[in-house]
Tab-separated table of C-alpha atoms in Angstrom:
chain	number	residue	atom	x	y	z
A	1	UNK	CA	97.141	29.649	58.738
A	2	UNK	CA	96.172	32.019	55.526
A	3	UNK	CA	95.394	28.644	53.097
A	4	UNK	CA	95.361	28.544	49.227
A	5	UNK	CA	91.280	29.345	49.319
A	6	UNK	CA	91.002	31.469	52.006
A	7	UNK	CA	93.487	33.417	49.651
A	8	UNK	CA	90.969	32.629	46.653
A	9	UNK	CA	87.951	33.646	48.227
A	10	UNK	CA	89.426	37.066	49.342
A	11	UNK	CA	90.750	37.987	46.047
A	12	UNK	CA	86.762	37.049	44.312
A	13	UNK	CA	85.650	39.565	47.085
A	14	UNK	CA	87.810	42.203	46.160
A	15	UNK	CA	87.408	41.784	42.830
A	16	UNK	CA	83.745	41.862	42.494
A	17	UNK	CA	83.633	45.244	44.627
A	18	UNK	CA	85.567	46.820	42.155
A	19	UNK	CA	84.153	45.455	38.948
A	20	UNK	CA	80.754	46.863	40.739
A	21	UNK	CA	82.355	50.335	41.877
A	22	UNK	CA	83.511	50.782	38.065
A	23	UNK	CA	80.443	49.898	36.704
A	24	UNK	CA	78.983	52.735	38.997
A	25	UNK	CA	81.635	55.210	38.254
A	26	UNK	CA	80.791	54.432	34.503
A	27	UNK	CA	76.781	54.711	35.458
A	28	UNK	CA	76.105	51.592	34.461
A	29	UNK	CA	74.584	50.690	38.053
A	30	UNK	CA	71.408	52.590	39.321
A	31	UNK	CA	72.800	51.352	42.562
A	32	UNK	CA	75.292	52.861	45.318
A	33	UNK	CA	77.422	50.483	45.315
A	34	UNK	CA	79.670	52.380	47.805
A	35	UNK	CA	76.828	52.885	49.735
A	36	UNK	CA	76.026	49.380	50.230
A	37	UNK	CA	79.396	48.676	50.720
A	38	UNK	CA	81.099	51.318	53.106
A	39	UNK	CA	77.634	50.973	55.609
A	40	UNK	CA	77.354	47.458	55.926
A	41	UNK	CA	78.171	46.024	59.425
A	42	UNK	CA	80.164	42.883	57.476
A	43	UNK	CA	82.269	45.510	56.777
A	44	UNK	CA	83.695	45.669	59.930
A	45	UNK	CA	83.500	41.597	60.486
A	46	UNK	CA	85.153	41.391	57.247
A	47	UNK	CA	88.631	43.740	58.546
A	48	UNK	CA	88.628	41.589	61.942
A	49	UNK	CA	88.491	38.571	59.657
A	50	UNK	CA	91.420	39.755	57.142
A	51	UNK	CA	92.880	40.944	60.398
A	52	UNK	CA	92.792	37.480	62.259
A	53	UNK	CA	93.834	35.662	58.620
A	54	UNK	CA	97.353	37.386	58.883
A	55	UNK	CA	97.532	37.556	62.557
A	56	UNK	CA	98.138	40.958	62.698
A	57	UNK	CA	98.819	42.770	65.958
A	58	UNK	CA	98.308	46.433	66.990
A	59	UNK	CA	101.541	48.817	67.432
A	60	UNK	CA	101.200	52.085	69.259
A	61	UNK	CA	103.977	54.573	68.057
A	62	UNK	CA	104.430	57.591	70.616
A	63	UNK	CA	104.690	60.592	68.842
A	64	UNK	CA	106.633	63.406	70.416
A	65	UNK	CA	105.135	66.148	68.673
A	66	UNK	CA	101.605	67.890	68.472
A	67	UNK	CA	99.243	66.630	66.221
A	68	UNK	CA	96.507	68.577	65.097
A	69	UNK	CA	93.517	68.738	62.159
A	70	UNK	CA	93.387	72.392	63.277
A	71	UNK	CA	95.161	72.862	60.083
A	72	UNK	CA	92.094	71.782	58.567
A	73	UNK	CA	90.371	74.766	59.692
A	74	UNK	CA	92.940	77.122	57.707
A	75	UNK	CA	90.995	76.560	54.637
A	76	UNK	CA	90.505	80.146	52.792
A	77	UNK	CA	87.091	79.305	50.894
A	78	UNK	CA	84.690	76.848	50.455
A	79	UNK	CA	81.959	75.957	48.148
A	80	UNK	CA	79.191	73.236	48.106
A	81	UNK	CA	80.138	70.064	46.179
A	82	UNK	CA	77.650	66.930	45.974
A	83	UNK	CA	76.969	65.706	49.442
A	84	UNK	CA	80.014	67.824	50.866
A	85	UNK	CA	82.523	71.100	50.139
A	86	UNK	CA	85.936	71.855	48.674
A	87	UNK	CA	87.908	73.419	50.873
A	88	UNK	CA	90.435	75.199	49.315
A	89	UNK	CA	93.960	75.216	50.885
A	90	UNK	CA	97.242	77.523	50.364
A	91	UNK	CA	99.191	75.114	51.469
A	92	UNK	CA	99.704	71.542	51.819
A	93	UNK	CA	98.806	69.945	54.625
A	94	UNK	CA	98.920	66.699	56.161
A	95	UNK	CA	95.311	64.652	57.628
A	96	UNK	CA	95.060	62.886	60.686
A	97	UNK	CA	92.115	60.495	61.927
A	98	UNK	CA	90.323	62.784	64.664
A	99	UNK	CA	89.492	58.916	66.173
A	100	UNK	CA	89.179	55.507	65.882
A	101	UNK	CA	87.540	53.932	62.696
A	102	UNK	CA	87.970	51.546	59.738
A	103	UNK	CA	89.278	52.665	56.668
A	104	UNK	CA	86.255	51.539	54.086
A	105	UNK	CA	87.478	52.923	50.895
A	106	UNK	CA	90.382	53.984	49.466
A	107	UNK	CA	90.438	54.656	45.934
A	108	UNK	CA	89.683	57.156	42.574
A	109	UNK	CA	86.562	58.463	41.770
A	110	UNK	CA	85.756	60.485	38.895
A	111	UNK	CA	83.976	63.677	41.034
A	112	UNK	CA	86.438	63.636	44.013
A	113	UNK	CA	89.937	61.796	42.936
A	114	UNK	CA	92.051	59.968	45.209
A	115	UNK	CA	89.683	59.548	47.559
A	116	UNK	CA	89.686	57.871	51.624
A	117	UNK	CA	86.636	56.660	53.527
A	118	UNK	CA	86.205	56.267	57.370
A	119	UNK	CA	83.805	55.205	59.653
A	120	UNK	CA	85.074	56.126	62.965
A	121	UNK	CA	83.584	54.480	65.819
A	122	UNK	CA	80.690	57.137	66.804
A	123	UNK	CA	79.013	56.216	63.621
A	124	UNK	CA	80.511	59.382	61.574
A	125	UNK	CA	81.474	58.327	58.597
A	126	UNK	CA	84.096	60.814	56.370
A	127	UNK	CA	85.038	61.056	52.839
A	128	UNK	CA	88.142	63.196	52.154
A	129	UNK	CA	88.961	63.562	48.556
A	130	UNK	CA	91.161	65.336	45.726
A	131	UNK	CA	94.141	63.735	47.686
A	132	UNK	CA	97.468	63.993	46.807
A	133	UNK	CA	98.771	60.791	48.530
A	134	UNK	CA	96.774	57.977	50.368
A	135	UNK	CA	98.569	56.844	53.427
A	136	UNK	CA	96.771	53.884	54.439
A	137	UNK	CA	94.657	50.768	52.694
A	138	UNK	CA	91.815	49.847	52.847
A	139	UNK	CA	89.538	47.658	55.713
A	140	UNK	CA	92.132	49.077	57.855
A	141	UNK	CA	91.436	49.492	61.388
A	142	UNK	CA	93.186	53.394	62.415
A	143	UNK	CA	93.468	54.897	65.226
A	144	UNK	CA	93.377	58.857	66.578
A	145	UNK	CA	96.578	60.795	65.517
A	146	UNK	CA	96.972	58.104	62.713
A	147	UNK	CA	97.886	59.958	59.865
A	148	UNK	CA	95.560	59.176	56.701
A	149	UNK	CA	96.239	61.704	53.713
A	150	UNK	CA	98.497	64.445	52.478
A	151	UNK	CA	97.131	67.467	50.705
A	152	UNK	CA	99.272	69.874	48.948
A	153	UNK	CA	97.200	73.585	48.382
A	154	UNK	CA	94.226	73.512	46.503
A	155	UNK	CA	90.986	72.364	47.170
A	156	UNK	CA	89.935	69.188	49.349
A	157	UNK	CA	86.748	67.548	49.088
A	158	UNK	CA	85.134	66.745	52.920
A	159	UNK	CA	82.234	65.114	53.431
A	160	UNK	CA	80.759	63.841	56.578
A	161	UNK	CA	77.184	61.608	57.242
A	162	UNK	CA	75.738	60.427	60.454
A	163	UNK	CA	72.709	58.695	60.907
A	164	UNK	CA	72.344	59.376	56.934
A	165	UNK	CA	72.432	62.830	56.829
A	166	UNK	CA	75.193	64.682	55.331
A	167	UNK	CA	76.738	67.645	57.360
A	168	UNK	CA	76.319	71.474	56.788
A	169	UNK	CA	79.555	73.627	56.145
A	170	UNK	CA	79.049	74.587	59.979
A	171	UNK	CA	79.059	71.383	61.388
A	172	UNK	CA	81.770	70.163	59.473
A	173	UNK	CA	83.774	73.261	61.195
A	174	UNK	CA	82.412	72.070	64.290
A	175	UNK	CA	83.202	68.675	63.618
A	176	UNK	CA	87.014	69.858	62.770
A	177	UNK	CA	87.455	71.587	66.285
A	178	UNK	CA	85.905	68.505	68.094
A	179	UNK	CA	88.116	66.909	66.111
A	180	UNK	CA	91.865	68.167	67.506
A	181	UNK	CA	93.936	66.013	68.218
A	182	UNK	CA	96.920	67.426	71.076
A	183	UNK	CA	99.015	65.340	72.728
A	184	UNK	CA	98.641	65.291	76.036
């Protein structure tokens, strides 16, 4: 049973991330903040925890159609931005988790926008940004062929980090192909 202070406790939690993550989007903090946050292996106890608190149980949907981040490939141009690229797209598009993972931030920054972060399971861990809609929240477990984002044409920020080092433009494409999802 979800009691009155396990209630109190979460919402403290929450609310000192974000009074942190402003304070870094202001640069008031030296400190990553997001860094610290969207790495840490509580993370992860922290979802099963929330998870167990509402007894929540996982749903498969089938889906009777292909499913595909090939899309993602379609981008016309791209140009280096921070630790990633925009990709810019002619049309909109929607994004799909390429695998498992936990959804570690959702949210607005100030250099990408609406803005989703995963860490799938391999240890990759993906910002997509300049969204146009958010389709999950956050410290939520997803699963391959979920779908995470929409994008309507312009540009979409990607950027991908494993074992602390941020991906080229080439193994981000190579990352997309690895990435599609068909339904078997």
């Amino acid at each position: 049973m979800f009691t009155k202070w396990k209630w109190l406790a979460a919402f403290f939690v929450v609310a000192i991330v974000m009074l942190l993550v402003r304070l870094e989007d202001q640069d008031v903090l030296d400190t990553s903040v997001r860094q610290v946050v969207m790495t840490s292996a509580d993370l992860t106890y922290l979802a099963e925890l929330g998870q167990e608190w509402f007894h929540q149980k996982e749903t498969t949907i089938m889906v009777s159609s292909d499913i595909s981040q090939a899309e993602l490939l379609t981008f016309t141009d791209a140009q280096a931005w921070r630790e990633g690229f925009l990709l810019k797209y002619d049309v909109g598009l929607p994004i799909y988790a390429g695998q498992g993972g936990l959804i570690v931030y959702t949210g607005h920054t100030k250099y990408t926008g609406k803005t989703m972060t995963i860490s799938y399971d391999d240890g990759t861990m993906v910002s997509y940004g300049k969204l146009d809609r958010i389709e999950q929240l956050p410290y939520t477990r997803i699963y391959q062929r979920d779908l995470i984002g929409m994008k309507e044409a312009g540009q979409l920020y990607i950027s991908i980090e494993k074992d602390g080092v941020h991906y080229t433009l080439e193994q981000i494409v190579q990352w997309l192909e690895s990435a599609n999802i068909h339904e078997n």
